[in-house]
mmCIF file of C-alpha atoms in Angstrom:
data_model
loop_
_atom_site.group_PDB
_atom_site.id
_atom_site.type_symbol
_atom_site.label_atom_id
_atom_site.label_comp_id
_atom_site.label_asym_id
_atom_site.label_seq_id
_atom_site.Cartn_x
_atom_site.Cartn_y
_atom_site.Cartn_z
ATOM 1 C CA ASP N 1 48.467 22.766 13.478
ATOM 2 C CA ASN N 2 47.503 23.315 9.769
ATOM 3 C CA ASP N 3 50.395 21.054 8.523
ATOM 4 C CA ASP N 4 52.046 23.830 6.621
ATOM 5 C CA ILE N 5 55.828 23.812 7.059
ATOM 6 C CA PHE N 6 58.027 26.821 6.467
ATOM 7 C CA THR N 7 61.646 26.114 6.005
ATOM 8 C CA ARG N 8 63.966 28.679 7.559
ATOM 9 C CA GLU N 9 65.107 29.756 4.106
ATOM 10 C CA GLU N 10 61.742 30.218 2.544
ATOM 11 C CA ALA N 11 60.489 32.079 5.677
ATOM 12 C CA TRP N 12 63.599 34.345 5.733
ATOM 13 C CA ALA N 13 63.042 35.185 1.998
ATOM 14 C CA ALA N 14 59.471 36.266 2.802
ATOM 15 C CA ARG N 15 60.372 38.060 6.089
ATOM 16 C CA GLN N 16 59.582 41.641 4.764
ATOM 17 C CA SER N 17 56.490 40.684 2.870
ATOM 18 C CA PRO N 18 53.856 41.284 5.576
ATOM 19 C CA VAL N 19 54.386 45.027 5.693
ATOM 20 C CA LEU N 20 51.343 46.904 4.493
ATOM 21 C CA LYS N 21 49.208 43.884 4.343
ATOM 22 C CA PRO N 22 45.662 43.673 5.742
ATOM 23 C CA PHE N 23 44.698 42.526 9.380
ATOM 24 C CA ASN N 24 41.340 40.730 9.362
ATOM 25 C CA TRP N 25 39.005 38.975 11.681
ATOM 26 C CA GLN N 26 39.105 35.188 11.661
ATOM 27 C CA HIS N 27 40.788 34.913 8.228
ATOM 28 C CA ASN N 28 37.731 36.667 6.525
ATOM 29 C CA ASP N 29 39.179 38.879 3.911
ATOM 30 C CA LYS N 30 36.104 40.831 3.778
ATOM 31 C CA ASP N 31 36.432 41.964 7.390
ATOM 32 C CA ILE N 32 39.502 44.038 7.290
ATOM 33 C CA LEU N 33 40.254 45.710 10.785
ATOM 34 C CA GLY N 34 43.624 47.269 10.074
ATOM 35 C CA VAL N 35 47.121 47.142 8.466
ATOM 36 C CA ILE N 36 50.504 45.762 9.332
ATOM 37 C CA TYR N 37 53.048 48.478 9.443
ATOM 38 C CA THR N 38 56.141 46.848 10.571
ATOM 39 C CA VAL N 39 57.877 43.483 10.990
ATOM 40 C CA GLN N 40 60.755 42.152 13.080
ATOM 41 C CA ALA N 41 62.600 38.807 13.128
ATOM 42 C CA ARG N 42 63.183 37.405 16.519
ATOM 43 C CA ASN N 43 64.717 34.137 17.701
ATOM 44 C CA THR N 44 62.739 31.907 20.004
ATOM 45 C CA ASP N 45 64.337 33.563 22.942
ATOM 46 C CA GLY N 46 62.899 36.926 21.817
ATOM 47 C CA ASP N 47 66.220 38.415 20.707
ATOM 48 C CA ILE N 48 65.876 40.761 17.561
ATOM 49 C CA LEU N 49 67.665 39.516 14.493
ATOM 50 C CA ASP N 50 69.046 41.659 11.749
ATOM 51 C CA ILE N 51 66.233 41.500 9.282
ATOM 52 C CA SER N 52 68.308 43.244 6.537
ATOM 53 C CA ASP N 53 70.902 40.401 6.564
ATOM 54 C CA GLU N 54 70.242 38.378 3.335
ATOM 55 C CA THR N 55 71.537 35.104 4.846
ATOM 56 C CA PRO N 56 68.952 33.203 7.022
ATOM 57 C CA PRO N 57 69.719 32.931 10.496
ATOM 58 C CA ASP N 58 71.047 29.453 11.783
ATOM 59 C CA CYS N 59 68.273 29.463 14.384
ATOM 60 C CA ASP N 60 64.497 29.149 14.573
ATOM 61 C CA PHE N 61 62.844 32.467 14.448
ATOM 62 C CA ASP N 62 59.367 34.164 14.441
ATOM 63 C CA LEU N 63 58.202 37.184 12.567
ATOM 64 C CA TRP N 64 56.783 39.903 14.969
ATOM 65 C CA VAL N 65 54.378 42.264 13.278
ATOM 66 C CA GLU N 66 52.825 45.532 14.535
ATOM 67 C CA ALA N 67 49.599 46.695 13.133
ATOM 68 C CA ALA N 68 47.313 49.737 13.257
ATOM 69 C CA ILE N 69 43.657 48.695 13.997
ATOM 70 C CA PHE N 70 41.020 51.012 12.667
ATOM 71 C CA SER N 71 39.454 51.535 15.950
ATOM 72 C CA LEU N 72 37.466 54.723 14.821
ATOM 73 C CA ILE N 73 35.716 52.508 12.296
ATOM 74 C CA HIS N 74 35.594 49.203 14.399
ATOM 75 C CA GLU N 75 35.176 50.436 17.942
ATOM 76 C CA ALA N 76 33.482 47.312 19.374
ATOM 77 C CA ARG N 77 35.848 45.040 17.576
ATOM 78 C CA ALA N 78 38.870 46.980 18.723
ATOM 79 C CA ALA N 79 37.674 46.783 22.306
ATOM 80 C CA GLU N 80 37.133 43.085 22.032
ATOM 81 C CA ILE N 81 40.648 42.588 20.648
ATOM 82 C CA GLN N 82 42.178 44.519 23.503
ATOM 83 C CA SER N 83 40.193 42.745 26.021
ATOM 84 C CA ARG N 84 40.644 39.149 24.668
ATOM 85 C CA ALA N 85 44.376 39.818 24.086
ATOM 86 C CA LYS N 86 44.943 40.780 27.643
ATOM 87 C CA ALA N 87 43.060 37.638 28.689
ATOM 88 C CA GLY N 88 45.001 35.408 26.338
ATOM 89 C CA THR N 89 41.949 34.114 24.481
ATOM 90 C CA LEU N 90 42.724 35.819 21.094
ATOM 91 C CA PHE N 91 45.726 35.060 18.843
ATOM 92 C CA VAL N 92 47.142 36.044 15.366
ATOM 93 C CA SER N 93 47.685 33.849 12.434
ATOM 94 C CA MET N 94 49.782 34.974 9.341
ATOM 95 C CA GLU N 95 48.421 34.224 5.815
ATOM 96 C CA ALA N 96 50.634 32.698 3.477
ATOM 97 C CA TRP N 97 50.366 32.500 -0.157
ATOM 98 C CA PHE N 98 52.736 30.137 -2.057
ATOM 99 C CA ASP N 99 53.536 29.092 -5.632
ATOM 100 C CA ASP N 100 54.565 25.517 -4.927
ATOM 101 C CA TYR N 101 55.083 22.970 -2.253
ATOM 102 C CA GLY N 102 56.801 19.770 -1.393
ATOM 103 C CA TYR N 103 56.087 17.101 1.232
ATOM 104 C CA GLY N 104 57.366 17.075 4.655
ATOM 105 C CA LEU N 105 57.538 13.955 6.765
ATOM 106 C CA CYS N 106 57.790 14.852 10.436
ATOM 107 C CA GLN N 107 60.225 12.315 11.991
ATOM 108 C CA SER N 108 60.128 11.129 15.566
ATOM 109 C CA ASP N 109 63.273 13.185 16.319
ATOM 110 C CA LYS N 110 61.539 16.372 15.291
ATOM 111 C CA SER N 111 63.502 16.462 11.957
ATOM 112 C CA ILE N 112 61.554 16.859 8.679
ATOM 113 C CA LYS N 113 62.350 14.666 5.739
ATOM 114 C CA VAL N 114 61.429 16.808 2.617
ATOM 115 C CA LEU N 115 60.252 15.234 -0.555
ATOM 116 C CA SER N 116 59.879 17.013 -3.862
ATOM 117 C CA ARG N 117 56.371 16.863 -5.271
ATOM 118 C CA ASN N 118 56.502 14.991 -8.608
ATOM 119 C CA GLN N 119 54.954 11.940 -10.294
ATOM 120 C CA SER N 120 56.629 9.485 -8.144
ATOM 121 C CA THR N 121 55.402 11.224 -4.844
ATOM 122 C CA ALA N 122 51.906 12.436 -6.214
ATOM 123 C CA PHE N 123 50.239 9.587 -4.154
ATOM 124 C CA LEU N 124 51.125 11.516 -0.892
ATOM 125 C CA GLU N 125 48.632 14.205 -1.935
ATOM 126 C CA LYS N 126 45.775 11.941 -0.658
ATOM 127 C CA HIS N 127 47.510 11.854 2.875
ATOM 128 C CA LEU N 128 47.488 15.563 3.298
ATOM 129 C CA ARG N 129 44.937 17.136 5.643
ATOM 130 C CA ALA N 130 44.710 20.238 3.283
ATOM 131 C CA THR N 131 43.262 17.823 0.638
ATOM 132 C CA GLY N 132 41.068 15.913 3.064
ATOM 133 C CA GLY N 133 43.365 13.197 4.109
ATOM 134 C CA PRO N 134 44.268 12.051 7.564
ATOM 135 C CA GLY N 135 47.632 14.039 7.844
ATOM 136 C CA VAL N 136 49.533 10.741 8.528
ATOM 137 C CA TYR N 137 51.554 8.526 6.275
ATOM 138 C CA ARG N 138 53.299 5.333 6.870
ATOM 139 C CA ASP N 139 56.948 5.980 6.244
ATOM 140 C CA PRO N 140 58.426 2.888 4.508
ATOM 141 C CA GLU N 141 62.042 3.611 5.836
ATOM 142 C CA SER N 142 60.983 3.681 9.509
ATOM 143 C CA ASN N 143 57.899 1.603 9.217
ATOM 144 C CA GLN N 144 56.097 4.144 11.406
ATOM 145 C CA ASP N 145 53.160 6.449 10.964
ATOM 146 C CA VAL N 146 54.509 10.036 10.557
ATOM 147 C CA ARG N 147 52.742 13.426 10.367
ATOM 148 C CA ILE N 148 52.801 14.702 6.625
ATOM 149 C CA GLY N 149 52.595 18.332 5.709
ATOM 150 C CA ARG N 150 53.251 20.667 2.837
ATOM 151 C CA VAL N 151 56.679 22.388 2.744
ATOM 152 C CA LEU N 152 55.786 25.708 1.180
ATOM 153 C CA LYS N 153 57.893 27.347 -1.563
ATOM 154 C CA CYS N 154 57.990 30.821 -2.883
ATOM 155 C CA VAL N 155 56.094 32.241 0.012
ATOM 156 C CA THR N 156 54.452 35.682 0.499
ATOM 157 C CA PHE N 157 52.905 36.533 3.698
ATOM 158 C CA GLY N 158 49.673 38.265 2.506
ATOM 159 C CA GLY N 159 47.996 39.359 5.733
ATOM 160 C CA CYS N 160 47.152 38.375 9.176
ATOM 161 C CA GLY N 161 44.219 37.332 11.092
ATOM 162 C CA PHE N 162 42.878 37.651 14.581
ATOM 163 C CA VAL N 163 41.955 34.177 15.423
ATOM 164 C CA ASP N 164 40.667 31.932 18.202
ATOM 165 C CA ARG N 165 42.936 29.053 17.460
ATOM 166 C CA PRO N 166 46.302 29.647 15.690
ATOM 167 C CA ALA N 167 48.176 27.087 13.786
ATOM 168 C CA ASN N 168 51.438 28.281 15.498
ATOM 169 C CA LYS N 169 51.168 28.126 19.207
ATOM 170 C CA ARG N 170 53.634 30.844 19.599
ATOM 171 C CA SER N 171 51.295 33.385 17.719
ATOM 172 C CA VAL N 172 50.441 35.345 20.667
ATOM 173 C CA ILE N 173 49.496 38.989 20.929
ATOM 174 C CA GLU N 174 52.263 40.504 22.913
ATOM 175 C CA ALA N 175 51.040 43.966 23.572
ATOM 176 C CA VAL N 176 48.053 46.165 22.681
ATOM 177 C CA GLY N 177 48.089 49.892 22.765
ATOM 178 C CA PRO N 178 45.255 52.557 23.174
#
């Protein structure tokens, strides 16, 4: 929902970068609650993929992380995380750092038309929600309004936040331990 688009290739290249990154509350980097200690790649059916394979999988996938929460330091927050996770009212959201981006036009058939960011496409910047725009652009080829986002390049996953509203609806908390 934040209009950031991860290509399969870029996400796969960054797949192991979440390990040993902070877990925070509501993306507040001053409110660190724990640390990510492992990551798995899974297809959308939940099957584990070989994360050591250098070739990106030819299917959609998610990165599943496990974290240790500093519950001795943050007792009340740890209890809230456990309670809200079980109730389905708390989610996770991966934080992504990136060096560059292009533009992605989301077509009606769910495909994404990727445009490089350069002088001839710079006018698209004003359409991005990330820069205060509406998140919509009238595609001259289809003559339809399409959703526009940033296609992130050179991605590093720099942490994760417990959030009330995730950008990716599949970013649920699967399990919580004692």
